[in-house]
Coordinates of C-alpha atoms in Angstrom, one line a residue:
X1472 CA 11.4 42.3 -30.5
X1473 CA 12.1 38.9 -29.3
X1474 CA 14.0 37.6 -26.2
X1475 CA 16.7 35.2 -26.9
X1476 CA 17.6 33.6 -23.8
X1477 CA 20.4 30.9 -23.6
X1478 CA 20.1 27.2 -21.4
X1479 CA 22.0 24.4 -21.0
X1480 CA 21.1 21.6 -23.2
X1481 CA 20.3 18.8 -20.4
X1482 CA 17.5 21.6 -18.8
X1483 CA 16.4 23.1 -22.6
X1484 CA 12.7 23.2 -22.5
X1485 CA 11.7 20.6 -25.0
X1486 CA 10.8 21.3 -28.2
X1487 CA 7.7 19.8 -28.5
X1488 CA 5.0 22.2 -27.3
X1489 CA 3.4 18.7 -26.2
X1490 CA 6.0 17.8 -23.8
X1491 CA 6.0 19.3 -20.4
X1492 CA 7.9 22.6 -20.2
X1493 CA 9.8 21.7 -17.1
X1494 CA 13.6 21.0 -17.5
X1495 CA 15.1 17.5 -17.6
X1496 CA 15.7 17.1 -13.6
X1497 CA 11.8 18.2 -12.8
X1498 CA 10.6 15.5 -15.5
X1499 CA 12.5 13.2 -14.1
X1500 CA 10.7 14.1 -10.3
X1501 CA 7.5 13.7 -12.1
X1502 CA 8.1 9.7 -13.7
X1503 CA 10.0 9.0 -9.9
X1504 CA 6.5 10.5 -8.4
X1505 CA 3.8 9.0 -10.9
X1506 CA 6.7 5.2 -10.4
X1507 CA 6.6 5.0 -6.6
X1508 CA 3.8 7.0 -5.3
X1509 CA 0.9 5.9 -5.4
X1510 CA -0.9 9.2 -3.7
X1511 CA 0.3 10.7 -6.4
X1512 CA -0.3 8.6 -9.1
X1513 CA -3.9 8.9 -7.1
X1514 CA -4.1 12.7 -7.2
X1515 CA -2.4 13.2 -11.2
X1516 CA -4.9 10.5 -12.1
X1517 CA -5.8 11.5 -16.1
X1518 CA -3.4 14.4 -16.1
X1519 CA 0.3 13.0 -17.0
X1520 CA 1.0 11.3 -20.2
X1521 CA 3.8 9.2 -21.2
X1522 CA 4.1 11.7 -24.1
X1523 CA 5.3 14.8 -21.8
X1524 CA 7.9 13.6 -21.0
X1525 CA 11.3 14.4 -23.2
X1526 CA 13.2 11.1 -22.2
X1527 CA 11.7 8.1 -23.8
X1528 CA 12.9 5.7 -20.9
X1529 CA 11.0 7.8 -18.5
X1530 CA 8.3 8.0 -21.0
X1531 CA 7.8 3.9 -20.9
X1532 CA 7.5 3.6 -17.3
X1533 CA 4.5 6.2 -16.7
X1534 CA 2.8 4.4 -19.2
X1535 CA 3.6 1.4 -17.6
X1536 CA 2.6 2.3 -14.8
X1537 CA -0.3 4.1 -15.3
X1538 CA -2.3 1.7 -17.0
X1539 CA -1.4 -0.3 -13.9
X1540 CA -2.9 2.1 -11.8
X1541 CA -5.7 2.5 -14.1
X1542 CA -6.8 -1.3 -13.7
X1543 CA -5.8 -1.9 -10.6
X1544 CA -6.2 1.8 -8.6
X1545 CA -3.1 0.9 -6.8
X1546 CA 1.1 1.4 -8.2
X1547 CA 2.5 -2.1 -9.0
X1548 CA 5.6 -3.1 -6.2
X1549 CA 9.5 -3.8 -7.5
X1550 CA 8.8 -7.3 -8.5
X1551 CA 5.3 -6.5 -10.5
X1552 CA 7.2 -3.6 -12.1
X1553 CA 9.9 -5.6 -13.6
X1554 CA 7.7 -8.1 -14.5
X1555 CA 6.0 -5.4 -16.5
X1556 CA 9.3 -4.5 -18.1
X1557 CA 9.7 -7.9 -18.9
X1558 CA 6.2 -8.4 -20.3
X1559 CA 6.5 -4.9 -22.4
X1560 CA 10.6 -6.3 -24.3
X1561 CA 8.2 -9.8 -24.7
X1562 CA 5.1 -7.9 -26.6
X1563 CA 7.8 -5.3 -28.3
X1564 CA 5.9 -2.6 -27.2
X1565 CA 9.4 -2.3 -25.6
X1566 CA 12.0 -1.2 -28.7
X1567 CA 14.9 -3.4 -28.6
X1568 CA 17.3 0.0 -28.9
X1569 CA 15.0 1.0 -25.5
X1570 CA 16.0 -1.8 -23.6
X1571 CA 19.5 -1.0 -21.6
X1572 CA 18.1 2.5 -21.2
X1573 CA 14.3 1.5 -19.7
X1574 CA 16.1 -0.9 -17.2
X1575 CA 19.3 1.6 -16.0
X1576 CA 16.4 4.5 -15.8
X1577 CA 13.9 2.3 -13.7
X1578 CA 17.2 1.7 -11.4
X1579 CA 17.2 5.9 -11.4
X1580 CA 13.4 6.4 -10.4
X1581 CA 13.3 3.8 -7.8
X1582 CA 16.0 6.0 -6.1
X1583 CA 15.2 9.4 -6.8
X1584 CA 14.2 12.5 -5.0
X1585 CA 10.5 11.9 -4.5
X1586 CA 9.7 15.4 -1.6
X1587 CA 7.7 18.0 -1.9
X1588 CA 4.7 15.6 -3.7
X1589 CA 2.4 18.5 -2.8
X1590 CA 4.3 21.3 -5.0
X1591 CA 4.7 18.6 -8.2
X1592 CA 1.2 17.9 -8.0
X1593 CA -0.1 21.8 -8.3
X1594 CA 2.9 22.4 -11.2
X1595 CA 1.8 19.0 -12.8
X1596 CA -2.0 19.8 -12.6
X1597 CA -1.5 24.1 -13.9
X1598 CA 0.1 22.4 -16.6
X1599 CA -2.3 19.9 -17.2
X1600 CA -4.7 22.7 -17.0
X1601 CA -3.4 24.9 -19.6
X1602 CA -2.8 22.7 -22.3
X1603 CA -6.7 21.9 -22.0
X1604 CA -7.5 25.2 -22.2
X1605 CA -5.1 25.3 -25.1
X1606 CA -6.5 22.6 -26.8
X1607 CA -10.2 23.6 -26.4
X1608 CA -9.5 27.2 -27.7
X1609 CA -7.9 25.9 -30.6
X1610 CA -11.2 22.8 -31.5
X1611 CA -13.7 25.7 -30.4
X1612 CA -12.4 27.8 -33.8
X1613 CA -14.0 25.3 -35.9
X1614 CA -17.0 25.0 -34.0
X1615 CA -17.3 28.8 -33.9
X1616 CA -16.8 28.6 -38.1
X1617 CA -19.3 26.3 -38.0
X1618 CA -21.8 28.9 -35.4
X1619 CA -22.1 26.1 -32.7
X1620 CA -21.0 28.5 -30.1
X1621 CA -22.9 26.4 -27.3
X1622 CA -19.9 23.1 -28.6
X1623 CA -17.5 25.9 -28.4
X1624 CA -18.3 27.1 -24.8
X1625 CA -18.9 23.3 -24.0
X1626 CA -15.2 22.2 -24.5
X1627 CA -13.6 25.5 -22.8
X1628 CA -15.7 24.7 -19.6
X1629 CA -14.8 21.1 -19.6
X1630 CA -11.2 22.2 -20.2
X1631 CA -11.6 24.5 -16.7
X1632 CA -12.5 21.6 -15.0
X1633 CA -9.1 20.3 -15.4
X1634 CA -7.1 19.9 -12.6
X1635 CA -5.9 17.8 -9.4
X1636 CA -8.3 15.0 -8.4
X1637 CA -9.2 15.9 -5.1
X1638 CA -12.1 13.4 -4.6
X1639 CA -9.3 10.9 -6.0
X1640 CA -10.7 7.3 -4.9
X1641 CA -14.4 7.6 -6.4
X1642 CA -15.4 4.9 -8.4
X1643 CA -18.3 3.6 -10.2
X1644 CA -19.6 0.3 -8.2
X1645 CA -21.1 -1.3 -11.1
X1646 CA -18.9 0.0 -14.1
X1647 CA -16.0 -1.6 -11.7
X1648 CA -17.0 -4.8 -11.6
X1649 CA -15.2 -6.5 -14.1
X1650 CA -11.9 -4.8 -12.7
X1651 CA -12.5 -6.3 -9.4
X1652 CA -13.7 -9.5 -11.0
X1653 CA -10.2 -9.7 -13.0
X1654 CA -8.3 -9.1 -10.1
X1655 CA -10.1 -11.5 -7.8
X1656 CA -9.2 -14.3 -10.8
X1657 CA -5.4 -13.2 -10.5
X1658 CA -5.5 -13.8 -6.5
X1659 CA -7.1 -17.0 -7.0
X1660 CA -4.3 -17.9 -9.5
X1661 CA -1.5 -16.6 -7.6
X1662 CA -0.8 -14.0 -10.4
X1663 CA -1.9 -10.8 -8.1
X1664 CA 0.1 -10.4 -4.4
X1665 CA -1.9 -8.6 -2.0
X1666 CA -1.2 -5.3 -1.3
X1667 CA -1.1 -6.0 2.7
X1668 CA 2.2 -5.6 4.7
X1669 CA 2.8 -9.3 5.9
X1670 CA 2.8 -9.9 9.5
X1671 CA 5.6 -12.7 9.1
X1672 CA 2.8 -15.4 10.6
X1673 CA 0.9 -17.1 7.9
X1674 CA -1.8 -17.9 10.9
X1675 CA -2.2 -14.1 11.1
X1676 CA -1.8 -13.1 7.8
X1677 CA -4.7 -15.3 6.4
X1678 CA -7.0 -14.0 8.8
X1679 CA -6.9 -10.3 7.4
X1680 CA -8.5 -9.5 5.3
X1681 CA -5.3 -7.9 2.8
X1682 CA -2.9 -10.5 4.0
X1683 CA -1.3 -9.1 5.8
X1684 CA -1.4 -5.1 8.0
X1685 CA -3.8 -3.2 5.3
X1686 CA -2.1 -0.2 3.6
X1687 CA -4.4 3.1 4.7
X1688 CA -5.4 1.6 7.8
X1689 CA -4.9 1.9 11.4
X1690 CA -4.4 -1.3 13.4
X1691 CA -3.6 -1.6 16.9
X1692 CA -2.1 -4.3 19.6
X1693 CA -4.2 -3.8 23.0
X1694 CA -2.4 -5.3 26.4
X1695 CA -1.8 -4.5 30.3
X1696 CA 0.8 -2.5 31.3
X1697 CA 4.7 -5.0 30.7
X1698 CA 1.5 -7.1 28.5
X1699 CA 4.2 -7.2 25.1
X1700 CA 3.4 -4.6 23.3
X1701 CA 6.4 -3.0 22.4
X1702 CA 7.9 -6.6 22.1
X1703 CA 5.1 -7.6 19.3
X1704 CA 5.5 -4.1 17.4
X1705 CA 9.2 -4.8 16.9
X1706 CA 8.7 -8.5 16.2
X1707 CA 6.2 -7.5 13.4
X1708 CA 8.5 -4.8 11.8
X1709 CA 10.9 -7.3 12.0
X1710 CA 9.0 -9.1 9.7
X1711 CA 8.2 -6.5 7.4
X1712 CA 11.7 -5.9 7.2
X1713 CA 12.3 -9.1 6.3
X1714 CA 10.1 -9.3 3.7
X1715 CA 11.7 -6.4 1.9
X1716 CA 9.5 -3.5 3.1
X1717 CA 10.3 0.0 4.4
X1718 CA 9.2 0.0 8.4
X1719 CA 9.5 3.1 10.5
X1720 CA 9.1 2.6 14.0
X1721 CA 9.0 5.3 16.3
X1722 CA 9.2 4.6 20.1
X1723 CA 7.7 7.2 22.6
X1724 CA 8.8 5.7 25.6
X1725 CA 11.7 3.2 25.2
X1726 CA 14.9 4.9 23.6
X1727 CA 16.1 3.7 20.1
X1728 CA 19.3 2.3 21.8
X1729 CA 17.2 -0.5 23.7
X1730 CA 14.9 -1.2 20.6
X1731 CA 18.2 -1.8 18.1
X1732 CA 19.8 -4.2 21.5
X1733 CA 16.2 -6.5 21.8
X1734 CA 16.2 -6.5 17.6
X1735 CA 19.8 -7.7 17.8
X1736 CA 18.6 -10.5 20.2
X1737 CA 15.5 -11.8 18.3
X1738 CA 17.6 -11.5 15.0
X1739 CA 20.2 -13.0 16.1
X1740 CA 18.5 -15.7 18.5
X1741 CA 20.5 -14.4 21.1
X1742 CA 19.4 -13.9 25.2
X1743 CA 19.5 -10.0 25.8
X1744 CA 21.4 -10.3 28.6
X1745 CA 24.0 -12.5 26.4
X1746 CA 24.2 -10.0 23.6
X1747 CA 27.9 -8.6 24.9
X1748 CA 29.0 -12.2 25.0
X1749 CA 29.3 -12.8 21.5
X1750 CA 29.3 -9.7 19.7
X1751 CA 30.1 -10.8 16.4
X1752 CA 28.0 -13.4 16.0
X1753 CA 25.4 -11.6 17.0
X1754 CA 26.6 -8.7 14.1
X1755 CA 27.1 -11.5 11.2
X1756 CA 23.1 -12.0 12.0
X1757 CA 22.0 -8.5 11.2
X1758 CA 24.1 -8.2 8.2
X1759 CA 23.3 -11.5 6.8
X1760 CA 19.5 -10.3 7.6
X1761 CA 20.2 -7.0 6.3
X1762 CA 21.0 -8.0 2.7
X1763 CA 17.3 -8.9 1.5
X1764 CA 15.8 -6.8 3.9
X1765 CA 14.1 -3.2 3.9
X1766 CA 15.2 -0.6 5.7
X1767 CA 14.2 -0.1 9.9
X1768 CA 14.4 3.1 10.7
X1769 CA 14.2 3.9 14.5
X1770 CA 13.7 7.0 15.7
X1771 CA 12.9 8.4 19.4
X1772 CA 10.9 11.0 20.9
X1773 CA 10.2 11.9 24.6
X1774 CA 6.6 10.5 26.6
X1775 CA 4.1 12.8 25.3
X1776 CA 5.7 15.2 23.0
X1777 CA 5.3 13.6 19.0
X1778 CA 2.2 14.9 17.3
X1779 CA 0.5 13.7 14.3
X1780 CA 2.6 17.0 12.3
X1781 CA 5.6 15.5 13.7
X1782 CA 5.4 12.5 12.3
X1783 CA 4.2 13.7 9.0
X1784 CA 7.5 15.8 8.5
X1785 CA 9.7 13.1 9.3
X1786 CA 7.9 10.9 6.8
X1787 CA 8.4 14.1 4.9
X1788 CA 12.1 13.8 5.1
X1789 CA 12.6 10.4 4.5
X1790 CA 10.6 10.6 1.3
X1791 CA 12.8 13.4 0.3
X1792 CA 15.8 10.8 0.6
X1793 CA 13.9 8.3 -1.8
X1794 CA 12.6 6.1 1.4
X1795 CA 9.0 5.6 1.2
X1796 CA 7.9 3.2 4.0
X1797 CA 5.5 0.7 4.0
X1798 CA 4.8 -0.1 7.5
X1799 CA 4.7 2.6 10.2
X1800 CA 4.7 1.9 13.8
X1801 CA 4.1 4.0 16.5
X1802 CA 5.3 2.4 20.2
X1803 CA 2.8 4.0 21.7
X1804 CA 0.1 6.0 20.7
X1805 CA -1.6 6.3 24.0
X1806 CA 1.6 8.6 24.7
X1807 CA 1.7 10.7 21.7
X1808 CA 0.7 14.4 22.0
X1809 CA -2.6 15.7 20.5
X1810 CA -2.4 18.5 17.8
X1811 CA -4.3 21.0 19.8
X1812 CA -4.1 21.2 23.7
X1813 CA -8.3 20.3 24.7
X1814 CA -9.5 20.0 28.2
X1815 CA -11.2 16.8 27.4
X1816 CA -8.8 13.5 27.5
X1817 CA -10.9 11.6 25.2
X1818 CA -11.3 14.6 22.9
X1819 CA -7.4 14.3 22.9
X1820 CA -6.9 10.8 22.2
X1821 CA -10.0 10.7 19.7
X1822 CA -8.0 13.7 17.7
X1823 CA -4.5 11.4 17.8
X1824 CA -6.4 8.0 16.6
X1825 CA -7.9 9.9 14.2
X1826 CA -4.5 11.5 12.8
X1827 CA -2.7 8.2 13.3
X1828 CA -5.4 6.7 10.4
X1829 CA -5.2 9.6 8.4
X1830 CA -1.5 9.7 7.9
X1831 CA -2.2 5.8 6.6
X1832 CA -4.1 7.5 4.7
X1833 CA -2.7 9.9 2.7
X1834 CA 0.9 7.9 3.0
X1835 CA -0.6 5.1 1.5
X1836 CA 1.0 3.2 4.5
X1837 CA 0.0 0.4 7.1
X1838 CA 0.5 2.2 10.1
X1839 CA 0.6 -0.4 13.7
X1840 CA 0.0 1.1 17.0
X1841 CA -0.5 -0.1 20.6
X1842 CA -2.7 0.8 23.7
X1843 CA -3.5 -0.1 27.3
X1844 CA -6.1 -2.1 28.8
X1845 CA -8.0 -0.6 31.7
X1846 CA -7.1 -2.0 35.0
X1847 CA -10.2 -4.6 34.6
X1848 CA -8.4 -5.5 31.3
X1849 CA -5.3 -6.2 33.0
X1850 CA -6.9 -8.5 35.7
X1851 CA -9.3 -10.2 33.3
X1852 CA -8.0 -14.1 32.1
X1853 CA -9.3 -12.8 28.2
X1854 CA -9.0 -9.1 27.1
X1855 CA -11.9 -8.2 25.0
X1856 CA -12.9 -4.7 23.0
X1857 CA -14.5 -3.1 26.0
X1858 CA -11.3 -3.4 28.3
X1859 CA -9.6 -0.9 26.6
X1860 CA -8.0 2.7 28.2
X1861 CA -9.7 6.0 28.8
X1862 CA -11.4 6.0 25.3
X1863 CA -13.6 3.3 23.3
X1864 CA -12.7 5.6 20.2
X1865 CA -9.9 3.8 19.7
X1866 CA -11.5 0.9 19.1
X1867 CA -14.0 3.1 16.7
X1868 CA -11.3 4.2 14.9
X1869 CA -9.0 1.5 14.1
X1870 CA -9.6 -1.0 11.3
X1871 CA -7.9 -3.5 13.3
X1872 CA -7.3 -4.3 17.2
X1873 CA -5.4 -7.4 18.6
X1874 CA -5.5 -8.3 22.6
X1875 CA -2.7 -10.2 23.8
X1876 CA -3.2 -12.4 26.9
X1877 CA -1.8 -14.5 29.2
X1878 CA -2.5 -16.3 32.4
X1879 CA 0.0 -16.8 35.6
X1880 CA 0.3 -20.2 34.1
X1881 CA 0.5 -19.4 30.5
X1882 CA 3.2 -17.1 31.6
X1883 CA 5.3 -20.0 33.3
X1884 CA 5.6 -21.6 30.2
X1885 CA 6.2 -18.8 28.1
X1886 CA 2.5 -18.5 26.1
X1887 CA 0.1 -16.5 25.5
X1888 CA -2.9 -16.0 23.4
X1889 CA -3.8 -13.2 20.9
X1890 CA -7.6 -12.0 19.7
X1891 CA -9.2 -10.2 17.1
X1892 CA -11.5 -8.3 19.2
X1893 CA -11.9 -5.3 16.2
X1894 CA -11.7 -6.1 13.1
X1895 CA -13.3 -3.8 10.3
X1896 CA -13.2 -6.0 7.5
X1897 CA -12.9 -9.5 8.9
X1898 CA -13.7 -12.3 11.6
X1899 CA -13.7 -11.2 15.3
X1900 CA -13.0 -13.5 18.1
X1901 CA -11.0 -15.5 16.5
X1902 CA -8.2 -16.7 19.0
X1903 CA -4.2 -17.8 18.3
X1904 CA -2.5 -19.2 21.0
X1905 CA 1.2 -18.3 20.9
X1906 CA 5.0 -19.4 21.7
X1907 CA 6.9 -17.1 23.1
X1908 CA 10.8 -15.9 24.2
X1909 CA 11.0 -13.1 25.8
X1910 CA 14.5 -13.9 26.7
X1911 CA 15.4 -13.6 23.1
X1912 CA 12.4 -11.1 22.6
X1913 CA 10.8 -12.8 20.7
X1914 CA 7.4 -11.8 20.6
X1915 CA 5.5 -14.9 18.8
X1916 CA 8.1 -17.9 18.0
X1917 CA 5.1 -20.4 17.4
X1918 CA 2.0 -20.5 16.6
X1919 CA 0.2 -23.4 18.9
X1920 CA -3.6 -23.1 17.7
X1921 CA -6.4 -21.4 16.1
X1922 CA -9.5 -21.2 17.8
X1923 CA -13.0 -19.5 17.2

């Protein structure tokens, strides 16, 4: 006896027993996912094929997209992604009749429910998994007519090994080469933007190493006590902002309240203690900035409480909104709380430095930090690596670490100087002497000189 069992046509498992069996909405989780992120696209690498998928819009942009990820092991931005559209109606690989539909569906993806990664991944990877199994049970019946059991048993144990790449990030140093040969041309042509998060100073920016704060790294701002930290972490999410990228800031010790008043003054070039003078100019600033800007997010939590988990959850629930961030700053993380409760201080801190750049990690995300100098830090004319607080880890651990300084004199006139004294995949030493406005808090508002 068979089962008849009745579903609505929009969520009718699709006929094709090629096409994933999941209804319309899940498919549509899946191309948003394999679209946008890329720790996803890392972890389903080799298991999703445009030909799962029942809608053909949908369909289009995986392929696009994974063949982008393919070459380039990273998920291309907006702008690279319509220029793929564009590239794939020039080529026709694009149907004409496709068209309308591929370009109101990418408008879909890039605003779709994107949570629970981790639970898409297992249901995309067990069904990856059994239509390999499928597949080798049904080539091994030839091979078994034919008496080569040992091909047989061969594609049935390559089938098993189907599944979610957990080593995802391995590759081949020399079978790479001509990848990372072809993208190198594309930089030096202008065709290829780095995947850095731009610190909104070209001075800076050309002196890392991915343009810009590195995606999956840690980097840090190291200064005294009142030394501008918090200042420079808002000025540089400013910029990301600006720039049209996602920034999360967080603030451990400063409440959001204060953070949104000192962005409203460095917006809109306005003193702090002037910003109830002229209210509405000082709006028309933020929503003129607003318009080709990505979203600041502020959020608050009390001295010492945040931990790394924390932090991953609220990421969690943003993502789960469709707001995947770029740039994640954490004001401070000498003030966080460690996972586990140790004895040891720098067992504590080594444990939150060490979260802090695994959450760049896995997120895919620059994440920008700040600590303290000692006190011989805070006397010394230059901070260097060795001034910093409590734990030299920090410096271990992060791929970046910029010391801001500043004289009695410097001070009078409103400068101060910033060093590369960690740098994992660059040029240390290298000094940038600096403008600045703290009236208007206004971190860096010149550049004066680069030294090394």
């Amino acid at each position: 006896m068979t089962a008849h069992v009745t579903v609505e046509e929009d969520d009718a498992v699709p006929a094709n027993p090629g096409a994933f069996q999941f209804d319309a909405e899940f498919q549509t989780k899946v191309a948003a996912l394999q679209v946008r992120d890329p720790v996803f696209a890392q972890r389903t690498d080799g298991l999703i094929q445009p030909f799962y998928f029942v809608n053909e819009a949908e369909a289009v942009l995986v392929k696009l997209t994974g063949e982008y990820f393919a070459k380039y092991k990273m998920l291309p931005d907006k702008v690279t992604l319509v220029r793929l559209i564009a590239n794939g109606i020039a080529n026709k690989s694009i149907r004409k009749d496709m068209v309308a539909d591929v370009k109101e569906k990418v408008k879909e993806l890039l605003t779709s429910d994107i949570s629970d990664r981790d639970f898409v991944v297992d249901e995309v990877s067990t069904f990856a998994k059994h239509r390999a199994l499928e597949e080798a049970i049904l080539a091994s019946v030839s091979d078994m007519d034919r008496g080569d059991y040992a091909k047989a048993f061969a594609r049935i144990e390559q089938a098993k090994l189907v599944g979610v790449a957990e080593d995802a990030g391995g590759i081949d140093y020399f079978d790479h080469i001509q990848e990372r040969t072809e993208r190198r041309k594309m930089i030096a042509a202008g065709l290829y933007k780095p995947d850095g998060i731009t610190t909104g100073i070209k001075e800076i920016d050309d002196l890392l190493y991915h343009k810009g704060w590195g995606r999956k790294e840690l980097s840090a701002l190291m200064a005294p006590a009142k030394g501008g930290k918090s200042m420079g972490l808002a000025d540089f999410g400013k910029y990301a902002a600006f720039a049209g990228y996602n920034v999360l800031y967080v603030s451990l010790e400063v409440a959001s309240r204060i953070i949104a008043d000192r962005l409203d003054a460095n917006v809109s070039d306005t003193l702090m203690k002037g910003l109830n003078d002229n209210p509405f100019k000082v709006q028309e600033a933020v929503e003129l900035a607003a318009k080709k800007s990505g979203k600041f997010i502020i959020h608050e939590f009390p001295t010492g409480t945040m931990k790394g988990s924390q932090l991953r959850r609220l990421i969690e629930r943003y993502r789960a909104r469709g707001i995947v961030f770029d740039l994640i700053i954490v004001d401070y993380a000498d003030i966080m709380a460690a996972e586990h409760r140790n004895d040891n201080p720098i067992q504590e801190s080594k444990s939150i430095w060490v979260d802090l750049r695994a959450i760049a990690f896995s997120e895919n995300a620059a994440v920008l930090t700040a600590t303290q100098t000692n006190r011989d830090g805070a006397k010394a004319t230059s901070v260097k690596a060795t001034d910093v607080a409590e734990d030299f880890n920090k410096i271990r651990i992060a791929d970046v670490v910029i010391a801001i300084s500043a004289t009695s004199e410097e001070k009078q006139v409103s400068e101060a100087r910033i060093e590369f004294v960690a740098h994992r995949n660059g040029e240390e030493g290298v000094v940038i002497r600096i403008q600045q406005d703290r009236a208007r808090m206004k971190f860096l508002s010149k550049v004066l000189g680069v030294s090394r």
